[in-house]
Coordinates of C-alpha atoms and ligand atoms in Angstrom, one line a residue:
M1 CA 10.8 11.8 47.7
T2 CA 8.6 15.3 49.6
A3 CA 7.7 17.7 47.1
P4 CA 5.2 15.8 45.1
T5 CA 4.1 15.0 48.7
E6 CA 3.9 18.3 49.9
R7 CA 2.6 19.6 46.2
A8 CA -1.1 17.4 46.2
R9 CA -1.0 18.1 49.8
R10 CA -1.1 21.7 49.0
A11 CA -3.5 21.5 45.9
A12 CA -5.8 19.2 48.2
G13 CA -5.6 22.8 50.7
A14 CA -6.9 24.9 47.8
A15 CA -9.9 22.7 46.7
I16 CA -11.0 22.6 50.5
D17 CA -10.9 25.8 51.5
P18 CA -14.4 27.4 50.1
G19 CA -12.9 30.9 49.5
F20 CA -10.2 30.0 47.6
P21 CA -12.0 30.4 44.2
A22 CA -12.9 34.2 45.6
L23 CA -9.5 35.4 46.6
K24 CA -7.6 33.7 43.7
A25 CA -9.9 36.0 41.5
R26 CA -9.5 39.0 43.5
V27 CA -5.5 38.5 43.5
I28 CA -5.4 37.5 39.9
A29 CA -7.4 40.1 38.9
R30 CA -5.3 43.2 41.0
T31 CA -2.2 41.6 39.9
G32 CA -3.0 40.6 36.0
H33 CA -1.3 36.9 37.1
N34 CA -2.7 35.2 34.9
Y35 CA 0.3 32.9 35.3
Y36 CA -2.0 31.5 38.4
E37 CA -4.7 30.7 36.8
D38 CA -3.9 26.5 36.1
K39 CA -1.7 26.7 39.6
D40 CA -3.4 26.6 42.6
D41 CA -1.5 24.7 44.2
L42 CA 1.4 27.4 44.0
L43 CA -1.1 30.4 44.7
Y44 CA -2.3 28.3 47.8
D45 CA 1.4 27.4 49.4
R46 CA 2.2 31.2 49.3
L47 CA -1.6 33.0 50.6
R48 CA -0.8 29.9 53.3
K49 CA 2.3 31.9 54.3
R50 CA 0.4 35.3 54.6
M51 CA -2.5 33.8 56.8
R52 CA -0.2 31.9 59.1
I53 CA 1.8 35.1 59.6
R54 CA -1.4 37.1 60.4
G55 CA -2.7 34.6 62.4
L56 CA -6.3 33.4 59.8
G57 CA -7.2 29.9 59.2
D58 CA -9.2 30.6 55.7
C59 CA -9.2 32.2 52.6
A60 CA -12.3 33.8 53.1
A61 CA -11.0 35.3 56.8
Y62 CA -7.6 36.4 54.2
L63 CA -9.7 38.1 51.8
A64 CA -11.8 40.6 54.4
L65 CA -7.9 42.0 55.8
L66 CA -7.3 42.5 52.5
E67 CA -10.6 44.2 51.6
G68 CA -10.4 46.3 55.1
A69 CA -8.4 49.1 56.7
A70 CA -4.9 47.1 57.0
G71 CA -5.5 45.8 53.4
R72 CA -3.2 48.3 51.9
E73 CA 0.0 47.0 54.2
E74 CA -0.9 43.3 53.3
W75 CA -1.7 43.8 49.3
A76 CA 2.5 44.9 49.7
A77 CA 3.0 42.1 51.6
L78 CA 1.4 39.7 49.2
E79 CA 2.6 41.0 45.7
A80 CA 5.7 40.4 46.9
E81 CA 5.2 36.8 48.6
I82 CA 3.8 36.2 44.8
T83 CA 5.8 37.6 42.3
I84 CA 8.6 36.3 40.7
G85 CA 11.9 38.6 40.8
E86 CA 14.0 36.7 38.7
T87 CA 16.8 38.7 37.7
F88 CA 20.6 38.9 37.2
F89 CA 22.7 41.1 36.1
F90 CA 23.0 41.9 32.0
R91 CA 20.6 39.3 31.6
Y92 CA 20.2 37.4 28.2
A93 CA 23.6 38.6 26.8
E94 CA 22.2 39.0 23.3
Q95 CA 20.1 42.1 24.1
F96 CA 22.5 43.5 25.9
A97 CA 24.6 43.2 23.0
A98 CA 22.0 45.0 20.9
L99 CA 21.9 47.7 23.4
R100 CA 25.3 48.2 23.5
G101 CA 26.0 47.9 20.0
T102 CA 23.0 49.5 18.4
I103 CA 19.7 50.9 20.5
L104 CA 21.8 52.7 22.9
P105 CA 24.5 54.5 20.2
E106 CA 21.7 55.1 18.2
L107 CA 20.2 56.7 21.0
I108 CA 22.9 58.7 21.8
E109 CA 23.5 60.2 18.3
A110 CA 19.7 61.1 18.0
R111 CA 19.9 62.6 21.1
A112 CA 22.8 64.5 20.6
E113 CA 21.4 68.0 20.7
T114 CA 19.3 67.5 23.5
R115 CA 21.6 65.7 25.1
R116 CA 18.7 64.1 27.0
L117 CA 17.8 60.2 27.9
R118 CA 15.5 58.8 29.3
I119 CA 15.0 55.3 30.2
W120 CA 12.6 53.3 31.7
S121 CA 12.9 49.6 33.1
A122 CA 8.8 48.4 33.3
G123 CA 9.0 45.2 35.9
C124 CA 12.9 45.9 37.3
S125 CA 12.6 43.5 40.2
T126 CA 16.0 44.0 42.6
G127 CA 17.5 46.4 40.2
A128 CA 20.2 44.0 38.1
E129 CA 18.0 45.6 34.8
P130 CA 18.4 49.2 35.5
Y131 CA 21.7 48.9 36.9
S132 CA 23.3 47.0 34.5
I133 CA 21.9 49.9 31.4
A134 CA 23.5 52.7 33.7
I135 CA 26.7 50.8 33.0
L136 CA 27.0 50.6 29.8
I137 CA 25.4 54.1 29.3
H138 CA 28.2 55.6 31.8
D139 CA 30.7 53.3 29.2
L140 CA 29.3 54.6 26.1
L141 CA 29.6 58.6 26.8
G142 CA 32.5 58.4 30.0
E143 CA 33.6 61.2 30.5
A144 CA 30.7 63.0 28.6
L145 CA 27.7 61.9 31.1
T146 CA 28.6 64.5 33.5
D147 CA 27.4 66.9 30.4
W148 CA 24.3 64.9 29.3
S149 CA 20.4 64.2 32.0
V150 CA 20.6 60.7 32.2
T151 CA 17.2 59.5 33.8
I152 CA 16.6 55.5 34.5
L153 CA 13.7 55.2 36.8
G154 CA 13.0 51.6 37.2
T155 CA 9.2 50.2 38.3
D156 CA 7.5 47.8 40.1
L157 CA 5.0 45.7 42.0
S158 CA 6.7 44.5 44.6
A159 CA 7.8 47.4 47.1
A160 CA 9.8 44.3 48.8
A161 CA 11.8 43.7 45.6
L162 CA 12.2 47.9 45.7
A163 CA 13.9 48.2 48.7
T164 CA 16.7 45.7 47.7
A165 CA 17.0 47.2 44.6
R166 CA 17.9 50.7 46.5
A167 CA 19.8 49.3 48.9
A168 CA 22.3 47.6 45.8
E169 CA 23.9 45.4 47.5
F170 CA 23.7 42.4 45.6
G171 CA 23.8 38.7 46.7
P172 CA 27.0 36.4 43.9
W173 CA 23.2 35.1 42.6
A174 CA 22.6 38.1 41.1
L175 CA 25.9 38.5 39.4
R176 CA 26.2 34.8 38.2
T177 CA 27.0 36.0 35.2
L178 CA 29.9 38.4 35.1
D179 CA 33.2 37.5 35.3
T180 CA 36.0 38.6 38.0
E181 CA 36.6 41.7 36.2
E182 CA 33.8 43.2 36.3
R183 CA 32.7 42.0 39.2
A184 CA 35.4 44.0 40.9
R185 CA 34.9 47.8 38.5
W186 CA 31.4 47.6 39.6
F187 CA 31.2 46.5 42.6
R188 CA 33.0 46.4 46.4
R189 CA 33.2 43.6 48.4
T190 CA 30.9 44.0 51.7
P191 CA 31.3 42.4 55.1
A192 CA 28.9 39.5 56.2
R193 CA 25.0 40.6 57.4
P194 CA 22.5 38.7 58.0
G195 CA 20.8 37.8 54.4
L196 CA 24.2 37.5 53.0
P197 CA 26.1 35.6 55.7
H198 CA 29.3 35.6 53.1
G199 CA 28.8 39.1 52.2
G200 CA 27.9 40.2 49.5
Y201 CA 28.9 42.8 46.2
A202 CA 27.8 46.7 46.4
L203 CA 26.7 48.8 43.4
R204 CA 29.8 51.3 43.1
P205 CA 27.5 55.2 43.3
A206 CA 28.8 55.6 39.7
F207 CA 26.0 54.1 38.9
R208 CA 23.5 53.3 41.6
R209 CA 22.6 57.3 41.4
M210 CA 22.1 56.9 37.8
V211 CA 18.7 54.7 38.4
R212 CA 15.8 55.8 40.2
F213 CA 12.6 53.5 41.8
E214 CA 9.4 53.4 41.9
R215 CA 6.5 52.0 42.4
Q216 CA 3.7 51.0 39.5
N217 CA 1.4 48.8 38.8
L218 CA 1.4 47.7 34.7
L219 CA -1.9 47.0 35.0
S220 CA -2.3 51.4 35.4
L221 CA -1.4 52.0 32.3
I222 CA -4.5 50.1 31.1
D223 CA -7.3 50.7 33.5
G224 CA -6.7 54.5 33.3
S225 CA -6.0 55.0 36.8
D226 CA -2.3 56.1 35.9
H227 CA -2.1 59.8 34.8
T228 CA 1.8 60.2 34.0
Q229 CA 2.7 62.0 30.7
T230 CA 6.5 61.2 30.5
S231 CA 7.5 59.5 27.5
F232 CA 11.0 57.4 27.3
D233 CA 13.8 56.6 24.9
L234 CA 13.9 53.6 25.6
I235 CA 11.3 50.7 27.2
L236 CA 12.6 47.2 28.8
C237 CA 9.8 45.1 29.7
R238 CA 11.5 42.0 30.3
N239 CA 10.0 38.6 31.9
V240 CA 7.3 40.5 32.9
L241 CA 5.1 40.0 30.1
I242 CA 4.7 35.9 30.8
Y243 CA 2.6 36.4 33.6
F244 CA 0.1 37.9 32.3
S245 CA -2.8 37.0 29.6
S246 CA -3.1 37.6 26.3
D247 CA -5.4 40.4 26.4
H248 CA -3.6 42.1 28.9
V249 CA -0.1 41.6 26.9
N250 CA -1.6 43.1 23.8
R251 CA -3.0 46.1 25.8
I252 CA 0.2 46.5 28.1
V253 CA 2.6 46.1 24.6
R254 CA -0.1 49.2 23.2
A255 CA 0.4 50.8 26.3
L256 CA 4.1 51.1 26.2
G257 CA 4.4 51.9 22.5
E258 CA 2.2 54.5 22.8
R259 CA 5.3 55.8 25.7
L260 CA 7.8 55.9 23.5
N261 CA 9.7 58.4 21.9
P262 CA 9.7 59.7 17.7
R263 CA 12.7 56.7 17.1
G264 CA 12.8 55.0 20.6
W265 CA 12.9 51.2 21.5
L266 CA 11.0 48.9 23.6
L267 CA 13.0 45.8 24.3
I268 CA 10.7 42.8 26.2
G269 CA 11.6 39.5 27.0
H270 CA 13.6 37.4 24.2
A271 CA 10.8 34.8 24.9
E272 CA 8.0 37.6 24.6
P273 CA 7.6 38.5 21.2
N274 CA 4.2 38.2 18.9
P275 CA 3.4 39.0 15.7
A276 CA 0.3 40.8 17.0
F277 CA 2.4 43.8 18.1
S278 CA 3.4 44.4 14.8
Q279 CA -0.3 46.1 15.0
W280 CA 1.3 48.8 16.8
L281 CA 5.0 49.4 16.2
Q282 CA 7.5 48.1 14.5
P283 CA 9.7 44.8 15.0
V284 CA 13.5 45.3 14.3
A285 CA 14.8 41.9 14.3
L286 CA 19.1 42.5 15.5
P287 CA 21.3 39.5 15.9
G288 CA 20.0 37.0 17.9
T289 CA 17.1 39.4 19.1
V290 CA 14.2 41.4 18.0
A291 CA 13.2 45.0 19.5
Y292 CA 10.0 47.1 18.8
R293 CA 10.5 50.9 17.9
P294 CA 7.5 53.6 16.7
I295 CA 5.6 52.6 13.3
G296 CA 7.2 54.9 10.9
T297 CA 10.8 54.8 13.0
P298 CA 13.0 55.4 9.6
T299 CA 15.2 52.8 9.6
T300 CA 18.8 51.3 8.3
E301 CA 20.5 48.3 9.3
P302 CA 19.3 45.8 10.3
P303 CA 15.5 46.1 7.9
P304 CA 12.5 45.5 10.0
V305 CA 11.5 41.9 10.4
L306 CA 7.5 40.4 10.8
I307 CA 8.1 37.6 12.5
P308 CA 11.1 37.3 15.1
A309 CA 14.1 35.3 14.3
I310 CA 14.2 34.0 18.6
L311 CA 17.4 32.0 18.7
D312 CA 16.9 29.2 21.4
A313 CA 18.6 27.7 23.8
A314 CA 20.9 24.4 22.7
P315 CA 18.5 21.4 23.6
I316 CA 20.3 19.8 27.1
P317 CA 21.5 16.1 26.1
L318 CA 21.4 14.3 29.2
A319 CA 24.9 13.0 30.2
P320 CA 25.4 8.6 30.8
P321 CA 24.3 7.5 34.1
F322 CA 26.3 6.0 36.7
E323 CA 25.4 3.9 40.0
R324 CA 25.9 7.0 42.4
V325 CA 27.8 9.9 42.3
A326 CA 30.6 9.9 45.2
A327 CA 31.8 11.9 47.8
H328 CA 35.6 12.5 45.7
F329 CA 35.1 13.3 41.9
P330 CA 38.2 12.8 39.2
N331 CA 39.4 16.5 38.2
P332 CA 37.6 17.0 35.1
E333 CA 40.2 20.2 33.9
L334 CA 42.8 18.2 34.1
D335 CA 42.4 16.9 30.5
P336 CA 41.4 18.3 27.8
P337 CA 37.3 18.0 27.2
P338 CA 35.8 15.8 24.6
S339 CA 34.1 18.1 22.3
P340 CA 32.0 21.3 22.7
Q341 CA 28.9 20.1 22.6
R342 CA 26.9 17.7 25.7
A343 CA 28.2 13.6 26.1
V344 CA 24.8 12.1 24.6
M345 CA 23.8 9.4 27.1
P346 CA 22.8 5.4 26.2
K347 CA 19.8 5.5 28.4
P348 CA 17.8 7.6 29.9
V349 CA 16.9 9.0 33.3
P350 CA 14.2 7.9 35.3
I351 CA 12.3 11.0 36.3
P352 CA 10.9 10.6 39.9
V353 CA 7.1 10.0 39.9
S354 CA 5.1 11.3 43.0
P355 CA 3.1 8.3 44.4
A356 CA 0.7 10.9 45.3
T357 CA -0.4 12.4 42.4
D358 CA 1.4 10.6 39.8
H359 CA 2.9 14.0 38.4
P360 CA 6.2 13.4 38.0
L361 CA 8.7 16.1 39.4
S362 CA 10.9 16.4 36.4
P363 CA 14.5 18.0 36.8
G364 CA 13.1 21.2 35.0
D365 CA 9.9 21.2 37.9
L366 CA 12.6 21.5 40.4
L367 CA 15.3 23.6 38.8
A368 CA 12.6 26.4 37.9
E369 CA 11.4 25.6 42.3
I370 CA 14.8 26.4 43.2
R371 CA 15.5 29.1 41.2
V372 CA 12.1 31.1 42.1
L373 CA 13.5 30.2 45.8
A374 CA 17.4 31.6 44.6
D375 CA 15.4 34.3 43.0
A376 CA 13.9 35.6 46.0
G377 CA 17.1 35.5 47.9
E378 CA 16.5 32.3 49.3
T379 CA 19.7 30.7 48.6
A380 CA 19.6 29.0 51.7
R381 CA 15.8 27.6 51.9
A382 CA 16.5 27.3 47.9
W383 CA 20.2 25.2 48.4
R384 CA 17.8 22.8 51.5
R385 CA 15.5 21.6 49.3
L386 CA 17.6 20.9 46.1
H387 CA 19.3 18.9 48.9
E388 CA 16.1 17.1 50.4
E389 CA 15.8 15.7 46.3
I390 CA 19.1 15.6 44.6
D391 CA 19.9 12.2 45.3
G392 CA 16.8 11.9 43.0
Y393 CA 18.7 13.3 40.5
A394 CA 22.1 12.3 40.9
T395 CA 22.6 12.3 37.3
D396 CA 21.4 15.3 36.2
P397 CA 24.2 17.7 35.8
A398 CA 22.1 21.0 36.2
L399 CA 21.4 20.3 38.7
R400 CA 25.1 19.5 40.3
Y401 CA 25.6 23.2 39.0
Y402 CA 23.1 25.2 40.3
E403 CA 23.8 23.4 44.0
G404 CA 27.3 24.8 42.9
L405 CA 26.1 27.6 42.4
L406 CA 24.0 28.6 45.6
A407 CA 27.1 27.0 47.2
L408 CA 28.9 30.0 46.0
D409 CA 26.4 31.9 47.2
L410 CA 26.0 31.1 50.8
G411 CA 30.0 31.2 50.8
R412 CA 30.2 27.4 50.7
E413 CA 33.2 27.1 48.8
R414 CA 34.6 23.6 49.4
E415 CA 31.1 22.2 48.4
A416 CA 30.6 24.7 45.4
E417 CA 33.6 23.1 44.1
R418 CA 32.6 19.6 44.7
A419 CA 29.2 20.3 43.1
L420 CA 30.8 21.9 39.7
R421 CA 33.4 19.2 39.2
G422 CA 30.3 16.8 39.7
A423 CA 29.1 18.9 37.3
L424 CA 31.5 18.3 35.1
F425 CA 32.1 14.4 35.6
L426 CA 28.4 13.7 34.7
D427 CA 28.9 16.2 31.3
R428 CA 32.5 17.4 29.8
G429 CA 31.3 19.7 28.1
F430 CA 30.1 21.5 30.3
I431 CA 30.9 25.1 29.5
M432 CA 29.5 27.4 32.7
A433 CA 30.5 24.5 35.2
H434 CA 34.7 24.6 33.5
F435 CA 33.9 28.4 33.9
Q436 CA 32.7 28.9 37.4
L437 CA 35.0 26.9 38.4
G438 CA 37.6 28.5 36.7
L439 CA 36.4 31.5 39.0
L440 CA 36.2 29.8 42.3
L441 CA 39.6 28.8 42.0
S442 CA 40.9 31.5 40.2
G443 CA 39.1 34.0 43.5
G444 CA 41.2 30.6 45.8
G445 CA 44.4 31.5 44.8
R446 CA 44.8 27.8 42.5
R447 CA 46.1 29.5 39.7
S448 CA 47.0 26.6 37.8
E449 CA 43.9 24.6 38.7
A450 CA 42.1 27.6 37.4
T451 CA 43.6 28.6 34.4
R452 CA 42.9 24.3 33.0
A453 CA 39.3 24.9 33.8
L454 CA 39.0 28.4 32.1
D455 CA 41.1 26.9 28.9
N456 CA 38.5 24.8 29.0
A457 CA 35.9 26.6 28.9
L458 CA 37.5 29.0 26.4
R459 CA 38.0 25.8 24.5
L460 CA 35.1 24.8 24.5
A461 CA 33.5 27.9 23.5
Q462 CA 35.2 28.5 21.2
G463 CA 34.5 25.5 19.6
L464 CA 31.0 26.4 18.7
P465 CA 29.2 29.6 16.7
P466 CA 29.7 32.2 18.8
E467 CA 26.4 33.2 19.1
T468 CA 25.5 30.0 20.5
I469 CA 23.6 30.5 23.5
L470 CA 25.2 28.1 26.3
P471 CA 23.2 25.2 28.3
E472 CA 22.3 26.9 32.2
G473 CA 24.6 30.3 31.3
D474 CA 21.6 32.0 31.6
G475 CA 21.4 33.9 28.2
V476 CA 25.6 34.1 27.6
S477 CA 26.2 33.4 24.6
A478 CA 29.4 30.9 23.6
A479 CA 31.1 34.4 22.5
R480 CA 30.9 36.5 25.5
L481 CA 31.6 33.2 27.4
A482 CA 35.0 33.2 25.6
E483 CA 35.7 36.8 26.0
S484 CA 35.1 36.6 29.4
A485 CA 37.6 33.4 29.6
R486 CA 40.3 35.5 28.2
R487 CA 39.9 38.4 30.7
V488 CA 40.1 36.7 33.5
L489 CA 43.0 33.9 32.3
A490 CA 44.9 37.5 31.8
G491 CA 44.5 38.2 34.6
I492 CA 45.4 35.3 36.0
T493 CA 48.7 35.3 34.3
V494 CA 49.6 39.4 35.3
N495 CA 49.1 38.4 38.8
D496 CA 51.9 35.4 38.2
A497 CA 54.3 37.7 36.2
Ligands
SAM501 C1 11.3 38.3 36.2 S1 10.9 39.7 37.3 C2 11.9 40.2 35.2 C3 12.6 41.3 36.2 C4 13.2 42.1 34.8 N1 13.4 42.9 34.0 C5 14.7 40.6 34.0 O1 14.2 40.7 33.2 O2 15.4 40.5 34.5 C6 9.5 40.2 36.9 C7 9.0 41.1 37.7 O3 7.7 41.9 37.5 C8 7.3 42.6 38.0 N2 5.6 42.3 38.4 C9 4.9 42.0 37.3 N3 3.8 41.6 37.8 C10 3.5 43.3 37.9 C11 2.9 44.3 37.6 N4 1.1 44.1 37.7 N5 3.1 45.5 38.3 C12 4.4 45.7 37.7 N6 5.6 45.0 38.2 C13 5.0 43.5 38.2 C14 7.3 41.5 39.8 O4 7.5 41.7 40.8 C15 9.2 41.0 38.9 O5 9.9 41.7 39.8

């Protein structure tokens, strides 16, 4: 195993370099990324990458560069390096259901007279979030869209993420919760090019032109350097606050609240609500999520709440251990799946332990590392990293599943199929693996096999309470998955007819 030794080496590098603490303090102060407070190894690794590119040997020299004449350009590169840009279209289905079913229709009604909507995606990364909103509004307003003035602003600290956002071309990784029909409706396929060796998906111009992007540091909202006066009907600041200290989080949420129009809405990440926010904003419970509105906003249904009810993802029991995953897997979609739950194992799967640090690299740690790489667009690196380690986690269905998703992103369809079948061999109740396998087989024209896989996904999803968030589904609920599976199945049937 390479990872723990590598981690130990990075941690040692941070400890040995006497300039590291000052550089770390400067980076955290500038970006607000308190997240790195206890992650010296990770931060040092990212700093070292930039130092190497700049031909600098230690942190003091690098800090001098940041504070000098070339600092502006280098800060932009470093910020892109250290920010974590995980995002994908329609991330966290419950929140998008609330946007589609409650928030946007209410706003459209409230603004019917002015026909003006101002929306801000703060910390938008590569744009999947504001573009998902554009798609929703396009759908909701239909032909009336031309009579409306809709502004969707995406802002982020990372200039590199914004460049990708403006280009609006994505790999399958960013579209992983969309079914075939949605992909075709909202995107067009693009030919292979460097960075997307198997082609990508370009967002259709009708949605792309609804969004504009600007660079902005969220700390400017609280350090007095932001002087813009714009206010918004809807602000999304999701999965950004997790990186900040609790003091910064409170001040940012308060400042965002001050930018809301009367009867506006603020949506933060599904795991980010905090009872403290009710000092400045009115929490409103919506199915599976919570939103915030200016205090005093009249509410009809549902009533305001003080403590948000967050729907946690179901726990993921491990699958039965087995000797070794062989090169050939049985066809799990040939047999009906057992039940809408994960198989329960008799024995725990050993977690590899680093001889150098004694810190176990849990499947969750490895998965987090892989996702960071993949979300930064480095799917090939993520794939290689997973392959360095996968033998140590041969019984982990989730890792097999991600191996399949990465292979799909890289256009390695045979390997993707093998990995997804591997995940299903380990866990026949793995709904997302059935679904992704169905999409893959349907794309390859293997209709009867695709139908079986999608039927399995559908049956398993229908066996769960509709609001259940599916393991490894990135927030997809059982109801939405069932709807998607039905839609793809209908497409296969229509094509067959
Ligand atoms: C995990 S992504 C979330 C993207 C999107 N909101 C979503 O939920 O899919 C977090 C984003 O926050 C941005 N970010 C981090 N610190 C920031 C700051 N101080 N100001 C503005 N954006 C920041 C990062 O660059 C990154 O793109």
